[in-house]
mmCIF file of C-alpha atoms in Angstrom:
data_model
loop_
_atom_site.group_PDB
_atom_site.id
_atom_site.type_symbol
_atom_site.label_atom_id
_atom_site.label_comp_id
_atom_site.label_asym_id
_atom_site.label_seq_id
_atom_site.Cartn_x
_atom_site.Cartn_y
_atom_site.Cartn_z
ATOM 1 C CA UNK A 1 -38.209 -13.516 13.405
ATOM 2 C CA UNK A 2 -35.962 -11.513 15.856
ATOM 3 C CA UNK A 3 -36.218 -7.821 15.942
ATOM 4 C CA UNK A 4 -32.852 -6.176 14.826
ATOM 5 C CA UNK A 5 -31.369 -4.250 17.745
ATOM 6 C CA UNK A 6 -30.867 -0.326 16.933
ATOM 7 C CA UNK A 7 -27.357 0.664 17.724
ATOM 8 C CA UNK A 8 -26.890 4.201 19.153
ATOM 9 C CA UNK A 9 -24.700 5.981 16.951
ATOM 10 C CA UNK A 10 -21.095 6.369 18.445
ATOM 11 C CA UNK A 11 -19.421 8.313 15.531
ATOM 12 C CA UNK A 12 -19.707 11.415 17.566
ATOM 13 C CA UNK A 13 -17.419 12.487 19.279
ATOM 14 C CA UNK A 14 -16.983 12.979 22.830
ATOM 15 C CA UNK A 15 -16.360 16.361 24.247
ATOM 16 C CA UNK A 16 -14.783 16.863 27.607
ATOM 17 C CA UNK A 17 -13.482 19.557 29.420
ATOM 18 C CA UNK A 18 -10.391 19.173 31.446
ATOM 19 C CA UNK A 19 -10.024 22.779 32.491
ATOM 20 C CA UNK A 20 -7.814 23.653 29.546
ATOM 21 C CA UNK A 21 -11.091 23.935 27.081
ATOM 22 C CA UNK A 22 -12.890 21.708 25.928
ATOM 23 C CA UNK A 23 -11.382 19.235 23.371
ATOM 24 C CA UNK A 24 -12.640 15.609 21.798
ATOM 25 C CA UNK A 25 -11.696 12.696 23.493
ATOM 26 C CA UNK A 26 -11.407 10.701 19.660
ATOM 27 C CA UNK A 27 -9.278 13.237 17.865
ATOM 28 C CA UNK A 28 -5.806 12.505 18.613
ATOM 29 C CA UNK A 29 -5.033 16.149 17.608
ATOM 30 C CA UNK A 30 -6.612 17.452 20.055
ATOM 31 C CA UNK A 31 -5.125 15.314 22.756
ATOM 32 C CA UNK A 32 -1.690 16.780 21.754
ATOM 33 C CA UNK A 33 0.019 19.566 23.287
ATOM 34 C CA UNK A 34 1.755 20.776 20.714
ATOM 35 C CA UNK A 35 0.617 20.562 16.842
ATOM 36 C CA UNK A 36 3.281 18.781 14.552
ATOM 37 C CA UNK A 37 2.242 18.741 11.271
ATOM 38 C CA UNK A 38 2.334 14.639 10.506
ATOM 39 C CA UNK A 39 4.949 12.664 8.937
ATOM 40 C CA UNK A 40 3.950 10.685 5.853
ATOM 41 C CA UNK A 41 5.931 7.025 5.389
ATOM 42 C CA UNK A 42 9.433 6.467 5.119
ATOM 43 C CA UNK A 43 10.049 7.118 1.547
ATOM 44 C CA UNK A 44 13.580 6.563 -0.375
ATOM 45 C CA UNK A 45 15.681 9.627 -1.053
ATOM 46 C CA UNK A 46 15.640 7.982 -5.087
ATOM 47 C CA UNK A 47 11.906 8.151 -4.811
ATOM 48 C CA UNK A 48 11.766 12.143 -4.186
ATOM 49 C CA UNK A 49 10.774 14.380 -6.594
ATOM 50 C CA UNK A 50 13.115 16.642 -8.566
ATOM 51 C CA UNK A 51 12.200 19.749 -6.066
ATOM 52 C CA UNK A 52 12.841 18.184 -3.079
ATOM 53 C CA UNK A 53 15.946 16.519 -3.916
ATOM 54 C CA UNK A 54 17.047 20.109 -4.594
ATOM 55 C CA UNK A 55 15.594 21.236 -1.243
ATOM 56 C CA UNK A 56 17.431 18.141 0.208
ATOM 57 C CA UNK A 57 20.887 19.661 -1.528
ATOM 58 C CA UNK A 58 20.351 23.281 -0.222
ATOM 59 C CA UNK A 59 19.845 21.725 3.850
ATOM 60 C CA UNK A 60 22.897 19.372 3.468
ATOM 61 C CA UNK A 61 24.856 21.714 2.056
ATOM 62 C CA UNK A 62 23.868 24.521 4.386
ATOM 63 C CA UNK A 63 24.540 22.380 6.979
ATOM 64 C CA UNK A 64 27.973 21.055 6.266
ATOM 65 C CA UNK A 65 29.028 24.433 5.892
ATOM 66 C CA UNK A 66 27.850 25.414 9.384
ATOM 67 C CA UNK A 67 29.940 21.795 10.603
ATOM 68 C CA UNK A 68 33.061 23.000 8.307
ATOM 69 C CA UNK A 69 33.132 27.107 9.824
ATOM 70 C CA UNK A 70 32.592 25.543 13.199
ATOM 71 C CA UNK A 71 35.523 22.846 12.986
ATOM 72 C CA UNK A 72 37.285 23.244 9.779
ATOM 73 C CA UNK A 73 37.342 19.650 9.580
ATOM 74 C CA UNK A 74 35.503 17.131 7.086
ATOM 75 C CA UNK A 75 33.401 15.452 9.311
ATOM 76 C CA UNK A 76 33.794 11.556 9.381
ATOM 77 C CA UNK A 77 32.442 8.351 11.541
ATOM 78 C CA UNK A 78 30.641 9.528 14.458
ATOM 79 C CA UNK A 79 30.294 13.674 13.549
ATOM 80 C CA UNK A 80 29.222 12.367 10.126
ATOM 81 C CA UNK A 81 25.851 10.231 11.660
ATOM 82 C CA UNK A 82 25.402 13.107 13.652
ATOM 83 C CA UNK A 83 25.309 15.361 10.709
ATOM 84 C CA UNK A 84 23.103 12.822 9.112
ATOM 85 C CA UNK A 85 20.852 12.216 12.363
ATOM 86 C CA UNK A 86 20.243 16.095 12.186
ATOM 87 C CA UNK A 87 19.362 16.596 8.568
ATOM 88 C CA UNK A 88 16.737 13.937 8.195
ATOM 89 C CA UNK A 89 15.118 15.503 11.378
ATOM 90 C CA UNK A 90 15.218 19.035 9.614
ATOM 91 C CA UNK A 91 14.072 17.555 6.892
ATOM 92 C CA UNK A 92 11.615 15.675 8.478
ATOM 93 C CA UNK A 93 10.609 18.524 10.504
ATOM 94 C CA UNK A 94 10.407 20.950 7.394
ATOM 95 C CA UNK A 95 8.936 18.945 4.400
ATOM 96 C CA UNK A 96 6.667 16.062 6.363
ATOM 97 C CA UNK A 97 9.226 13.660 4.880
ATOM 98 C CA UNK A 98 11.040 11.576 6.653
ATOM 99 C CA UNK A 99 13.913 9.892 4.782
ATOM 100 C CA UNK A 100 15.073 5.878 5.326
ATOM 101 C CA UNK A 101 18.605 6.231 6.376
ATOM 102 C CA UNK A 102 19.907 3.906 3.711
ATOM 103 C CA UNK A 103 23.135 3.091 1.952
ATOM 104 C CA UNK A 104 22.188 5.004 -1.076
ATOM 105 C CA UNK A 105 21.512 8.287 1.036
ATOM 106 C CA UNK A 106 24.920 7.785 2.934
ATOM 107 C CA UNK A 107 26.952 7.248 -0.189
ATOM 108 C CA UNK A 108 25.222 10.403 -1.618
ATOM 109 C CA UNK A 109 25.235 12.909 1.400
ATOM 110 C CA UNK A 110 29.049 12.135 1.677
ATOM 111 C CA UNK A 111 29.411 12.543 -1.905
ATOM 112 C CA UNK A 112 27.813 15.846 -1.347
ATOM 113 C CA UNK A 113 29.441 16.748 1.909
ATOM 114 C CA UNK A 114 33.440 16.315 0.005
ATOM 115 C CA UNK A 115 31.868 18.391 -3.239
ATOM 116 C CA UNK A 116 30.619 21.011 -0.689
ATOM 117 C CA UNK A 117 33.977 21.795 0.887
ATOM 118 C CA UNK A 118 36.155 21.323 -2.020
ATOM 119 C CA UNK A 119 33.776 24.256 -3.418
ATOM 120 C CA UNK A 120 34.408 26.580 -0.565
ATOM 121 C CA UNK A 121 38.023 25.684 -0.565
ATOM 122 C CA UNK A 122 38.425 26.793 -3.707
ATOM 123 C CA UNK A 123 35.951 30.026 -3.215
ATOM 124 C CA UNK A 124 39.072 30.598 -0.578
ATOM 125 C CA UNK A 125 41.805 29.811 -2.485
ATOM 126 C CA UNK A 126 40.660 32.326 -5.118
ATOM 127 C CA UNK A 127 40.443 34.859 -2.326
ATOM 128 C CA UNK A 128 43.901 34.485 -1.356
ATOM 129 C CA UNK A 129 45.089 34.482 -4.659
ATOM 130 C CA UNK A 130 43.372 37.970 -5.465
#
Protein backbone atom coordinates (compact mmCIF):
# COMPACT_ATOMS: atom_id res chain seq x y z
CA UNK A 1 0.00 0.00 0.00
CA UNK A 2 1.27 3.56 -0.89
CA UNK A 3 2.17 5.90 1.83
CA UNK A 4 -0.18 9.01 1.82
CA UNK A 5 1.85 12.12 1.04
CA UNK A 6 1.66 14.89 3.97
CA UNK A 7 0.70 18.19 2.50
CA UNK A 8 2.32 21.28 4.11
CA UNK A 9 -0.31 23.39 5.31
CA UNK A 10 -0.85 26.53 3.03
CA UNK A 11 -3.78 28.20 4.95
CA UNK A 12 -1.34 30.65 6.34
CA UNK A 13 -0.89 33.41 5.11
CA UNK A 14 1.95 35.00 3.54
CA UNK A 15 3.45 38.09 4.96
CA UNK A 16 5.54 40.42 2.91
CA UNK A 17 6.90 43.63 3.30
CA UNK A 18 6.92 46.04 0.47
CA UNK A 19 8.29 49.01 2.36
CA UNK A 20 4.85 50.32 3.26
CA UNK A 21 4.54 47.59 6.32
CA UNK A 22 4.08 44.54 6.20
CA UNK A 23 0.70 43.21 4.88
CA UNK A 24 -0.66 39.48 3.69
CA UNK A 25 -0.28 38.62 0.32
CA UNK A 26 -4.01 36.43 0.58
CA UNK A 27 -6.12 39.12 2.16
CA UNK A 28 -7.43 41.22 -0.50
CA UNK A 29 -7.98 43.93 2.18
CA UNK A 30 -4.87 44.39 2.75
CA UNK A 31 -3.79 44.70 -0.82
CA UNK A 32 -6.12 47.78 -1.06
CA UNK A 33 -5.19 51.24 -0.68
CA UNK A 34 -8.01 52.56 0.53
CA UNK A 35 -10.69 50.58 2.81
CA UNK A 36 -14.32 50.59 1.27
CA UNK A 37 -16.53 48.96 3.34
CA UNK A 38 -18.00 46.05 0.73
CA UNK A 39 -21.03 46.09 -1.27
CA UNK A 40 -23.47 43.23 -0.70
CA UNK A 41 -25.57 42.00 -4.10
CA UNK A 42 -27.71 43.95 -6.16
CA UNK A 43 -30.89 43.85 -4.31
CA UNK A 44 -34.42 45.38 -5.59
CA UNK A 45 -35.49 48.70 -4.16
CA UNK A 46 -39.15 46.47 -3.38
CA UNK A 47 -36.96 44.10 -1.48
CA UNK A 48 -35.61 46.86 1.14
CA UNK A 49 -36.69 47.04 4.40
CA UNK A 50 -39.11 49.63 5.75
CA UNK A 51 -35.96 51.78 7.25
CA UNK A 52 -34.09 51.97 4.37
CA UNK A 53 -36.71 52.76 2.00
CA UNK A 54 -37.16 55.75 4.32
CA UNK A 55 -33.40 56.42 4.27
CA UNK A 56 -33.72 55.99 0.42
CA UNK A 57 -36.67 58.92 0.57
CA UNK A 58 -34.61 61.34 2.80
CA UNK A 59 -31.25 61.05 0.00
CA UNK A 60 -33.59 61.46 -3.06
CA UNK A 61 -35.33 64.00 -1.71
CA UNK A 62 -32.34 65.84 -0.31
CA UNK A 63 -30.93 65.57 -3.43
CA UNK A 64 -33.55 66.84 -5.79
CA UNK A 65 -33.76 69.74 -3.74
CA UNK A 66 -30.05 70.54 -4.10
CA UNK A 67 -30.80 69.86 -8.34
CA UNK A 68 -34.10 72.20 -7.98
CA UNK A 69 -32.09 75.43 -5.81
CA UNK A 70 -29.28 74.92 -8.26
CA UNK A 71 -31.49 75.05 -11.59
CA UNK A 72 -35.00 75.66 -10.67
CA UNK A 73 -35.88 73.23 -13.17
CA UNK A 74 -37.49 69.59 -12.84
CA UNK A 75 -34.86 67.62 -14.02
CA UNK A 76 -35.75 65.28 -17.04
CA UNK A 77 -33.85 62.77 -19.67
CA UNK A 78 -30.26 63.12 -19.30
CA UNK A 79 -30.06 65.43 -15.73
CA UNK A 80 -32.61 62.89 -14.47
CA UNK A 81 -30.00 59.54 -15.01
CA UNK A 82 -27.56 61.72 -13.68
CA UNK A 83 -29.54 62.37 -10.61
CA UNK A 84 -30.22 58.71 -10.53
CA UNK A 85 -26.45 57.64 -11.37
CA UNK A 86 -25.55 59.79 -8.20
CA UNK A 87 -28.03 58.54 -5.66
CA UNK A 88 -27.49 54.84 -6.04
CA UNK A 89 -23.70 55.65 -5.61
CA UNK A 90 -24.55 57.62 -2.30
CA UNK A 91 -26.52 55.10 -1.47
CA UNK A 92 -24.28 52.57 -2.31
CA UNK A 93 -21.53 54.35 -0.73
CA UNK A 94 -23.56 55.01 2.59
CA UNK A 95 -25.69 51.83 3.34
CA UNK A 96 -23.42 48.86 1.51
CA UNK A 97 -26.44 48.60 -0.81
CA UNK A 98 -26.29 48.92 -4.07
CA UNK A 99 -29.65 49.25 -5.85
CA UNK A 100 -30.55 47.49 -9.57
CA UNK A 101 -31.43 50.44 -11.63
CA UNK A 102 -34.77 49.04 -12.68
CA UNK A 103 -38.06 50.23 -14.07
CA UNK A 104 -39.74 50.05 -10.78
CA UNK A 105 -37.00 52.37 -9.10
CA UNK A 106 -37.27 54.89 -12.11
CA UNK A 107 -41.03 55.08 -12.04
CA UNK A 108 -40.73 55.63 -8.22
CA UNK A 109 -37.74 58.15 -7.88
CA UNK A 110 -39.63 60.32 -10.51
CA UNK A 111 -42.73 59.87 -8.70
CA UNK A 112 -40.81 61.15 -5.79
CA UNK A 113 -38.76 63.76 -7.53
CA UNK A 114 -42.49 65.70 -8.98
CA UNK A 115 -44.00 65.14 -5.14
CA UNK A 116 -40.73 66.74 -3.85
CA UNK A 117 -41.00 70.00 -5.76
CA UNK A 118 -44.64 70.39 -5.83
CA UNK A 119 -44.02 70.36 -1.85
CA UNK A 120 -41.53 73.13 -1.87
CA UNK A 121 -43.56 75.01 -4.37
CA UNK A 122 -46.18 75.18 -2.28
CA UNK A 123 -43.88 75.80 1.06
CA UNK A 124 -43.18 79.04 -1.39
CA UNK A 125 -46.33 79.87 -2.44
CA UNK A 126 -47.46 80.07 1.20
CA UNK A 127 -44.54 82.38 1.79
CA UNK A 128 -45.58 84.77 -0.71
CA UNK A 129 -48.96 84.69 0.26
CA UNK A 130 -48.08 85.64 4.01
Amino acid sequence: MAKKKKHKNTDLPVVMDYGIGCISVYDPVDMMPYSDPPITEQTRFKKLGKEMKAEFKWLAASLTMEYWNENRQIPFGEEMSKLRTRLLRMFAEEYSILLKDDTELKNYLLTLVISTINKQLKSEKEKQAQ
